[in-house]
Coordinates of C-alpha atoms and ligand atoms in Angstrom, one line a residue:
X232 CA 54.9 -38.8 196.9
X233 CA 52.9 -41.1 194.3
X234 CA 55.9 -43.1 193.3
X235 CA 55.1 -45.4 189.9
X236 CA 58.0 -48.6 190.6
X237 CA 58.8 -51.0 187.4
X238 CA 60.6 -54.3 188.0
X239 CA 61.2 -57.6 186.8
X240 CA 58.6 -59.4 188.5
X241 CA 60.5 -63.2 188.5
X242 CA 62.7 -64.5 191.4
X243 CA 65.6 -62.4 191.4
X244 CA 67.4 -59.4 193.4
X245 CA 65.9 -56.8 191.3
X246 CA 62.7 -57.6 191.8
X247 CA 63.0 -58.2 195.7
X248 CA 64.7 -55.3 196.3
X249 CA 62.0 -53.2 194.3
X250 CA 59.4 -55.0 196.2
X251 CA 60.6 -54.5 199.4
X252 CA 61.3 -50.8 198.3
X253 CA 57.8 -50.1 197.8
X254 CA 56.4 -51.6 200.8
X255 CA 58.7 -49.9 202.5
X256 CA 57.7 -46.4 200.9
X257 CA 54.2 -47.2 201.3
X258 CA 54.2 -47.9 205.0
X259 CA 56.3 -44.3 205.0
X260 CA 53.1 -43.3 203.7
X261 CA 53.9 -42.8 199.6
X262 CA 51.4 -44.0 196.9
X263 CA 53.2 -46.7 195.6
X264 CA 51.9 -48.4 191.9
X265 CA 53.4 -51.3 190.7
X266 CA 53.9 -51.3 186.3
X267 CA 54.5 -54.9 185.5
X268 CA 53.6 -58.2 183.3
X269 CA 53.3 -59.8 186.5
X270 CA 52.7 -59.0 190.5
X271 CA 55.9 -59.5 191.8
X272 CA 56.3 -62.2 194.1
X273 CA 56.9 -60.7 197.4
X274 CA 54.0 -58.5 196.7
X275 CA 51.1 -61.2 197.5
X276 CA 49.5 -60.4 200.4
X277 CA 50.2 -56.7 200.5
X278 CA 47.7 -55.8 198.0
X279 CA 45.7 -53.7 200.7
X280 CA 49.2 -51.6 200.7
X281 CA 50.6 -51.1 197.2
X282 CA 48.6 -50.8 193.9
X283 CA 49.2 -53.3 190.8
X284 CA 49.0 -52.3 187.0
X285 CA 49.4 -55.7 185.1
X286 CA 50.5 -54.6 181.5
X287 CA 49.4 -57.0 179.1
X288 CA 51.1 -57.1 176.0
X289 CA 49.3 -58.1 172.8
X290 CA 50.1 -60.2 170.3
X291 CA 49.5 -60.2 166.3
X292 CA 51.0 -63.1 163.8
X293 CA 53.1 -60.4 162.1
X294 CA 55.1 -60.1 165.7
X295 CA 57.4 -63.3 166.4
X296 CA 58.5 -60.9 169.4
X297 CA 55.7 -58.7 171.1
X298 CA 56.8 -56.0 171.6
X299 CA 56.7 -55.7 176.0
X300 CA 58.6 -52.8 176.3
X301 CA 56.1 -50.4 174.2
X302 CA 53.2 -52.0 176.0
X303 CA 54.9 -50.8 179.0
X304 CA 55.9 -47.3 178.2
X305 CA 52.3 -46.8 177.3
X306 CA 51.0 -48.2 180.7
X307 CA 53.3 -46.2 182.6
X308 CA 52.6 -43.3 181.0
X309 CA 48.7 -44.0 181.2
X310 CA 49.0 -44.5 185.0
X311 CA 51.2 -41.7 185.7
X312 CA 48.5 -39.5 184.4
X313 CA 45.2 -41.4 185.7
X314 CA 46.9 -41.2 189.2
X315 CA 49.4 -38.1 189.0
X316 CA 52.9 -40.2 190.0
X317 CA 55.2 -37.7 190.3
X318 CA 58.1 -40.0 189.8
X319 CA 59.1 -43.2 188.0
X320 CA 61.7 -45.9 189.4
X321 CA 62.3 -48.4 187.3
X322 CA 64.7 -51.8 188.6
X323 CA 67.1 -53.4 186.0
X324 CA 68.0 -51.0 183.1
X325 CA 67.2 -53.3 180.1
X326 CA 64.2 -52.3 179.1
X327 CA 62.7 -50.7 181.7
X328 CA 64.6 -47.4 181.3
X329 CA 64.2 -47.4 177.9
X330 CA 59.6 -48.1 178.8
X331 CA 60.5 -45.1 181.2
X332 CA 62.2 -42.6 178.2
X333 CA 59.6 -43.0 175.9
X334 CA 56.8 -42.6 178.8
X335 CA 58.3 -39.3 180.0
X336 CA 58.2 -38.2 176.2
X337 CA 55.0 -39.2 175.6
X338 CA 53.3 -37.0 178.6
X339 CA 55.8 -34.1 178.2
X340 CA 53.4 -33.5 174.5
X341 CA 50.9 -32.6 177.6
X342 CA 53.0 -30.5 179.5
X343 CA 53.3 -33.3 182.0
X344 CA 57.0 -33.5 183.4
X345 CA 57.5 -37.5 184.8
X346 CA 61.0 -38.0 185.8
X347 CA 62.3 -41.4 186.1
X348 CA 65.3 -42.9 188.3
X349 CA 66.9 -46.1 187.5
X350 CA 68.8 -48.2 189.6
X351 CA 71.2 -50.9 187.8
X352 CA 71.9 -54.1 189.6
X353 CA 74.0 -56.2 187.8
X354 CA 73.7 -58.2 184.7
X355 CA 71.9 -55.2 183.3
X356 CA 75.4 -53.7 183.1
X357 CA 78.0 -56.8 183.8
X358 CA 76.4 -59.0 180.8
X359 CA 73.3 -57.8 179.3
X360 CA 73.7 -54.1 178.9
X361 CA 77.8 -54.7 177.8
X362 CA 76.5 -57.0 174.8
X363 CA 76.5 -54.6 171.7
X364 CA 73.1 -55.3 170.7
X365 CA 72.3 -53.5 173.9
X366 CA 74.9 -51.6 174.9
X367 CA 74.3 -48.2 172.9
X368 CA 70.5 -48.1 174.0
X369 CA 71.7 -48.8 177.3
X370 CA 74.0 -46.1 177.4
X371 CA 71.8 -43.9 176.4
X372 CA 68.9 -44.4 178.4
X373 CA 71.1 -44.3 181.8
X374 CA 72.4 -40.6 180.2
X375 CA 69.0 -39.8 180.0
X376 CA 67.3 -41.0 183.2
X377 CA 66.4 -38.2 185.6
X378 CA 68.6 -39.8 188.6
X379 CA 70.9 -42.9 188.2
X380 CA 71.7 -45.4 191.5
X381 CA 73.8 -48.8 191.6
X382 CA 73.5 -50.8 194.1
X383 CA 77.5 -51.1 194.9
X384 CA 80.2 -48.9 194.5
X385 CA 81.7 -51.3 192.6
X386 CA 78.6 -51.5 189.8
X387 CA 78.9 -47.8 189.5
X388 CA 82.2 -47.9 188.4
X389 CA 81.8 -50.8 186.4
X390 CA 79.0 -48.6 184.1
X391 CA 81.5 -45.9 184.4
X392 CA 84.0 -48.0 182.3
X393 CA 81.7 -50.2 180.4
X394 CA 79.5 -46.7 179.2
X395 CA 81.9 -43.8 179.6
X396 CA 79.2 -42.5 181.4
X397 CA 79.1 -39.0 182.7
X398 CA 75.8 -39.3 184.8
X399 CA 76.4 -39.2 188.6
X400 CA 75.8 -42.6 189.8
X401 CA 74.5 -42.4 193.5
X402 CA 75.4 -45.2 195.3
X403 CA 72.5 -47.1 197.3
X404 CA 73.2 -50.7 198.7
X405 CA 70.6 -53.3 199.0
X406 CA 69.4 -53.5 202.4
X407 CA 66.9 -56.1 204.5
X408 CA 64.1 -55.4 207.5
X409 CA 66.1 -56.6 210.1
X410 CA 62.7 -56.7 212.2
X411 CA 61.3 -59.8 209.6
X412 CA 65.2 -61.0 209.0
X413 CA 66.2 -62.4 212.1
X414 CA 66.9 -65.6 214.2
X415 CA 64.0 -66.6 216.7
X416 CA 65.9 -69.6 218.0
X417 CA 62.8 -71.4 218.7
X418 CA 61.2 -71.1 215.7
X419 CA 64.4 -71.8 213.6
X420 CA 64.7 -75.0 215.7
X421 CA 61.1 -76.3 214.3
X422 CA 62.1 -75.3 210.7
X423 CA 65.4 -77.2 210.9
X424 CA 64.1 -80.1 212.2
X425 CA 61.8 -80.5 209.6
X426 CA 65.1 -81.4 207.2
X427 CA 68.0 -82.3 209.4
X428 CA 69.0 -85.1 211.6
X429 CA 69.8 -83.5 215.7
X430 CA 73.4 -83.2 214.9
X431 CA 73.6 -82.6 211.4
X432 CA 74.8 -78.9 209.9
X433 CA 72.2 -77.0 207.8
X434 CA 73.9 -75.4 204.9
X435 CA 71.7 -73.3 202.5
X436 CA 71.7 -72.2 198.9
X437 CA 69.3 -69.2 197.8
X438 CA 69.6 -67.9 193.9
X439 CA 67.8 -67.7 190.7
X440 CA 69.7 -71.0 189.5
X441 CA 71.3 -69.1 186.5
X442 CA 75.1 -70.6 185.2
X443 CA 76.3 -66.9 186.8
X444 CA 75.4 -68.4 190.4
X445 CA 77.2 -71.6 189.7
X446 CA 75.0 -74.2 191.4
X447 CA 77.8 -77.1 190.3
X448 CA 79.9 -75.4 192.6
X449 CA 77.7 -75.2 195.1
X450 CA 77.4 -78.9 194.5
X451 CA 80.7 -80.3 194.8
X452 CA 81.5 -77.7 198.0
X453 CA 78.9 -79.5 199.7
X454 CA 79.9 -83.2 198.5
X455 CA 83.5 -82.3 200.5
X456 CA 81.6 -80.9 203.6
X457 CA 79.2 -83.9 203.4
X458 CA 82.1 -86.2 204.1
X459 CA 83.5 -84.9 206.8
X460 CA 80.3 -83.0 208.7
X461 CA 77.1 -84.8 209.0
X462 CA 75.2 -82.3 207.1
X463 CA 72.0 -81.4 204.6
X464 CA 71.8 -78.6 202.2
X465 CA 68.3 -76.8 201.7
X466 CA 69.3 -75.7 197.8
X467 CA 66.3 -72.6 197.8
X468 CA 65.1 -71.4 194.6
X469 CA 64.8 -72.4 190.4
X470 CA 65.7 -71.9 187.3
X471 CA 68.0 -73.4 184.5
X472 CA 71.0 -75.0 186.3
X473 CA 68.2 -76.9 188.5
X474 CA 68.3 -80.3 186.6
X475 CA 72.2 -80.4 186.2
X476 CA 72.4 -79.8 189.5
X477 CA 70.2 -82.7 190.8
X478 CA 72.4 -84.9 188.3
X479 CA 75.1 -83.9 190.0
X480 CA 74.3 -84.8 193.4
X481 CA 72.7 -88.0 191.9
X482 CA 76.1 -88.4 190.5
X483 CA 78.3 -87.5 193.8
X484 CA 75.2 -90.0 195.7
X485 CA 74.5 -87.3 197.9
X486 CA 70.7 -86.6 196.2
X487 CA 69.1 -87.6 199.7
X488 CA 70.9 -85.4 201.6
X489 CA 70.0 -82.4 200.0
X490 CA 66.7 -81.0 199.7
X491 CA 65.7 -78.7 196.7
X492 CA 63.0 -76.8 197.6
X493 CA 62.0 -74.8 194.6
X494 CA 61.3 -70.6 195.2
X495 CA 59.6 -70.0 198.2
X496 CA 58.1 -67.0 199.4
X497 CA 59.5 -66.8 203.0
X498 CA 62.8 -67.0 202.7
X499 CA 63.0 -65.3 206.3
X500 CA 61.2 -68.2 208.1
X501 CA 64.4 -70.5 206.2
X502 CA 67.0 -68.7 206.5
X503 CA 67.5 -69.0 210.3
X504 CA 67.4 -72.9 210.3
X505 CA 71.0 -72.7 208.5
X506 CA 74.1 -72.8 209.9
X507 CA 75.9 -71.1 206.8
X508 CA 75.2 -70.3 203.1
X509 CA 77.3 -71.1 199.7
X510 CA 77.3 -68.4 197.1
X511 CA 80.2 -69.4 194.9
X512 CA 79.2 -67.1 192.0
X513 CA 80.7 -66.1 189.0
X514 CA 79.7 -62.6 189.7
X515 CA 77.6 -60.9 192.3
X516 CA 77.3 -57.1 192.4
X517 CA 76.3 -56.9 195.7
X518 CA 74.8 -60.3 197.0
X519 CA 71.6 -59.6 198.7
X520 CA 71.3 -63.7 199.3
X521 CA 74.2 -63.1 201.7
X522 CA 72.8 -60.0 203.1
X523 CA 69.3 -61.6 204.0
X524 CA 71.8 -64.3 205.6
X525 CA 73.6 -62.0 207.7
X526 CA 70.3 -60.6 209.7
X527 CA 69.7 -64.1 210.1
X528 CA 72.7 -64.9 211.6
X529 CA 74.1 -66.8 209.0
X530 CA 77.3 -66.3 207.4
X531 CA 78.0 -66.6 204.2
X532 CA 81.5 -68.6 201.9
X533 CA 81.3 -66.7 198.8
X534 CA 83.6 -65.7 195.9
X535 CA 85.3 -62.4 196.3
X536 CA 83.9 -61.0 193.2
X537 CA 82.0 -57.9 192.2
X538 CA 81.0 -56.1 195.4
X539 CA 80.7 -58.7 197.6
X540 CA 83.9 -57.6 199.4
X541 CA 81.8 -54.1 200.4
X542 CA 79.1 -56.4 202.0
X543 CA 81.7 -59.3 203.2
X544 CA 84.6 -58.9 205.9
X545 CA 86.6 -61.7 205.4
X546 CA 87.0 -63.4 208.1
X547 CA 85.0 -61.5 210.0
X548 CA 81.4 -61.4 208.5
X549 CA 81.5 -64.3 206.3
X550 CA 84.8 -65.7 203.9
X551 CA 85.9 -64.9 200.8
X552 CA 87.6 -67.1 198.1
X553 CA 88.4 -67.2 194.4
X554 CA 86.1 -68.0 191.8
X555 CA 86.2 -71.8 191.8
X556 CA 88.5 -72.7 194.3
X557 CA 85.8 -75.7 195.9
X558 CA 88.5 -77.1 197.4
X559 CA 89.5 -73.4 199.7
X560 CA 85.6 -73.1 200.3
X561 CA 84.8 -77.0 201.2
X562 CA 87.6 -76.8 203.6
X563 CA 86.4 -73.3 205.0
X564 CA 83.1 -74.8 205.9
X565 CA 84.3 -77.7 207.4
X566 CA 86.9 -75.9 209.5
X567 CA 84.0 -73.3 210.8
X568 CA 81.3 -76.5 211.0
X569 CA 83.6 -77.9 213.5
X570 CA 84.0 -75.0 215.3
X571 CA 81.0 -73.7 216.8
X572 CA 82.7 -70.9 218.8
X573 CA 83.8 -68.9 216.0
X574 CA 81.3 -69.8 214.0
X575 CA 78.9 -68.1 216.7
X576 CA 81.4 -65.1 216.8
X577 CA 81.3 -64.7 212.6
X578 CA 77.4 -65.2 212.9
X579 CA 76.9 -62.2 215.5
X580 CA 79.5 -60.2 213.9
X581 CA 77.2 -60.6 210.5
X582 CA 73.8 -59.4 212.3
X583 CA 75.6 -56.3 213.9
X584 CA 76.5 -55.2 210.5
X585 CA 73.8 -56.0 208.6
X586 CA 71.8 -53.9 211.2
X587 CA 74.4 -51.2 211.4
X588 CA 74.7 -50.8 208.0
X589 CA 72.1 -52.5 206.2
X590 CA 68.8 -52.3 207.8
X591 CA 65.9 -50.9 205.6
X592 CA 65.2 -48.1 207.9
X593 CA 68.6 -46.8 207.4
X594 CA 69.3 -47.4 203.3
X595 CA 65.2 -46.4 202.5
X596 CA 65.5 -42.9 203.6
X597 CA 68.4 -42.7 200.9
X598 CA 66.1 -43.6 198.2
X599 CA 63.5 -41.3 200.0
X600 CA 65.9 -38.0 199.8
X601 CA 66.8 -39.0 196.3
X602 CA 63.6 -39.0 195.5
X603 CA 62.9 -35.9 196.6
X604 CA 65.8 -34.0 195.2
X605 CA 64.9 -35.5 191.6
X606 CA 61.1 -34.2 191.9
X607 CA 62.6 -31.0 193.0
X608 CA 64.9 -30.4 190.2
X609 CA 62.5 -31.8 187.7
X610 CA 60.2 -29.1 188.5
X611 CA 57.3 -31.0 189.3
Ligands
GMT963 O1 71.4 -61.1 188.7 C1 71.0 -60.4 187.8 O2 71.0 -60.7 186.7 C2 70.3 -59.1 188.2 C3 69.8 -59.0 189.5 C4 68.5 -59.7 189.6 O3 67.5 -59.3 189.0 O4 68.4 -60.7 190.3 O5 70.7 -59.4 190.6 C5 71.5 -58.4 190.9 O6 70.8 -57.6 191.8 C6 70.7 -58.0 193.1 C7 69.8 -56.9 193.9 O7 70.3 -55.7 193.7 C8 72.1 -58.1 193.7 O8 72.1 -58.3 195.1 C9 72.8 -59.2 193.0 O9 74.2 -59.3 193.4 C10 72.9 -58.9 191.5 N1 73.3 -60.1 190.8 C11 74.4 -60.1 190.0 O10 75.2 -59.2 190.0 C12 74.7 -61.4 189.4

């Protein structure tokens, strides 16, 4: 298939999980095209793979907001018909979905039929798309996509009750390559002792640094551990909560032992150095942070929110606690810290599920038969 993907191309879930889609698909052998305003991060250095149409938006005094989301309806419908796509997937409703609607009208004044799936993966539905401002346009353009997917069971009924949507909404989780996600225990050594003591624990932070991801959390867990545990926290990533964050540790005098490392690009070389990650958020609607931790042997103390719980056994995979309770998840992480035996136990237990369940090559196909039923009953 000649597959046309659309994503936001910043750090974020979305975006990776688009990313990773298409390299997938294109090492399945699909013709995979890229519609952006940017390449998307995980996608330098698999340009020989995957094709990149930058869509530049332009700008005119009159506009105090260009207007990015016609500039990319045209684009996609331009490169759906310079290269024949047969389908559109477009990541993160707002606007992409909307670009996608107008492109599939556009072409169909040529007889040209280009369906479009979208898959919603969070905030386009939990925040952004539940704000009036965008909710009606939201709603509509999910009605009208040619195949819907959420990411979690619990996302799709979440835009069941936020739209009164009567679109089937085909679940597909987020998934990881198990192959580039895993432990090598001698490379993981070199990483970690590049920030931590022999001795110390590695904990590990990975997010976009919004106020939903609740860095201050993260924070204060890790000034509790830090007292009892000789430890370091690698705090991976940007974004707004960044500086209050660092003030924070300033604050709590724990500055030096945690290293902020800004967004990297392989987060798979990191992750293994860790001995556990923090994901306190606010909300998650499927937490592929934690995920990519699993196949890395890492377990993950999170906040039982969203669907988390599909992804997380407590107590078995990883642990689960209410939104806020630092004090519950500081004392979780020392408890496990201390000892290694279950910790090991709740590490393997993590990788066999992440590969049992999670692994691209079993959640790609999905997309790959959804695919195809949508280009079927499109008539293409
Ligand atoms: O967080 C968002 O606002 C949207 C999105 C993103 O672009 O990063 O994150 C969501 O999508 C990820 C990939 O599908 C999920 O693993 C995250 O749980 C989800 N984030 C939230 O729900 C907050």
């Amino acid at each position: 298939m000649k597959i046309g993907i659309t994503c936001y191309p910043t750090y974020g879930g979305s975006g990776v999980v688009a990313t990773e889609l298409g390299i997938e698909m294109a090492n399945r052998g699909h013709e995979i095209h890229f519609i952006s305003y940017a390449q998307p991060f995980r996608l330098t250095g698999r340009e020989d793979l995957i094709r990149y149409h930058e869509v530049s938006v332009s700008n005119y005094p009159l506009f105090e907001f260009p207007p990015y989301d016609l500039a990319l309806a045209t684009h996609m419908s331009e490169v759906a018909e310079y290269y024949d796509l047969d389908l559109l997937h477009v990541h993160y409703a707002i606007p992409h979905s909307v670009s996608a609607l107008l492109a599939r009208q556009m072409l169909a004044r040529t007889g040209r039929r280009l369906p479009f799936v979208t898959t919603l993966h969070g905030t386009d539905i939990t925040l952004v798309g539940a704000d009036r401002a965008y909710l009606p346009i939201t709603s509509y353009a999910i009605d009208e996509s040619d195949g819907v997917t959420s990411i979690s069971d619990y996302l799709r009924r979440k835009t069941i009750e936020t739209f009164g949507t009567t679109r089937p909404i085909k679940v597909i989780s987020n998934f990881v390559n198990c192959d580039i996600y895993v432990r090598n225990p001698e490379e993981a050594q070199k990483i970690r002792a590049q920030y931590a003591q022999p001795g110390e624990s590695v904990l590990v932070h990975l997010s976009n640094f919004r106020p939903v991801k609740r860095i201050q959390d993260v924070i204060q867990i890790f000034a509790r551990v830090a007292k009892e545990v000789p430890a370091k926290l690698l705090m991976v990533g940007d974004g707004p909560e960044r500086s209050s964050a660092e003030w924070l540790a300033k604050n709590l005098k724990i500055h030096d032992r945690i290293h902020f490392l800004g967004k990297l690009d392989h987060v798979n070389e990191l992750l293994p150095a860790a001995d556990l990650m923090l994901m306190p958020s606010e909300l998650e609607s499927f937490g592929l942070a934690a995920l990519e931790a699993m196949a890395c042997e890492v377990p993950t103390i999170s906040t039982a929110v969203g669907g988390v719980p599909e992804l997380i056994e407590n107590g078995v995979t990883g642990l689960l606690f209410p939104v806020g309770d630092i004090e519950a998840m500081a004392q979780a992480a020392i408890e496990l810290l201390q000892n290694p035996e279950r910790l090991q136990t709740m590490s393997k237990a993590g990788r066999c599920e992440a590969q049992r369940t999670y692994c691209a090559s079993k959640v790609v196909p999905k997309y790959e038969k959804f695919y195809e039923s949508i280009v079927r009953t499109s008539g293409n």
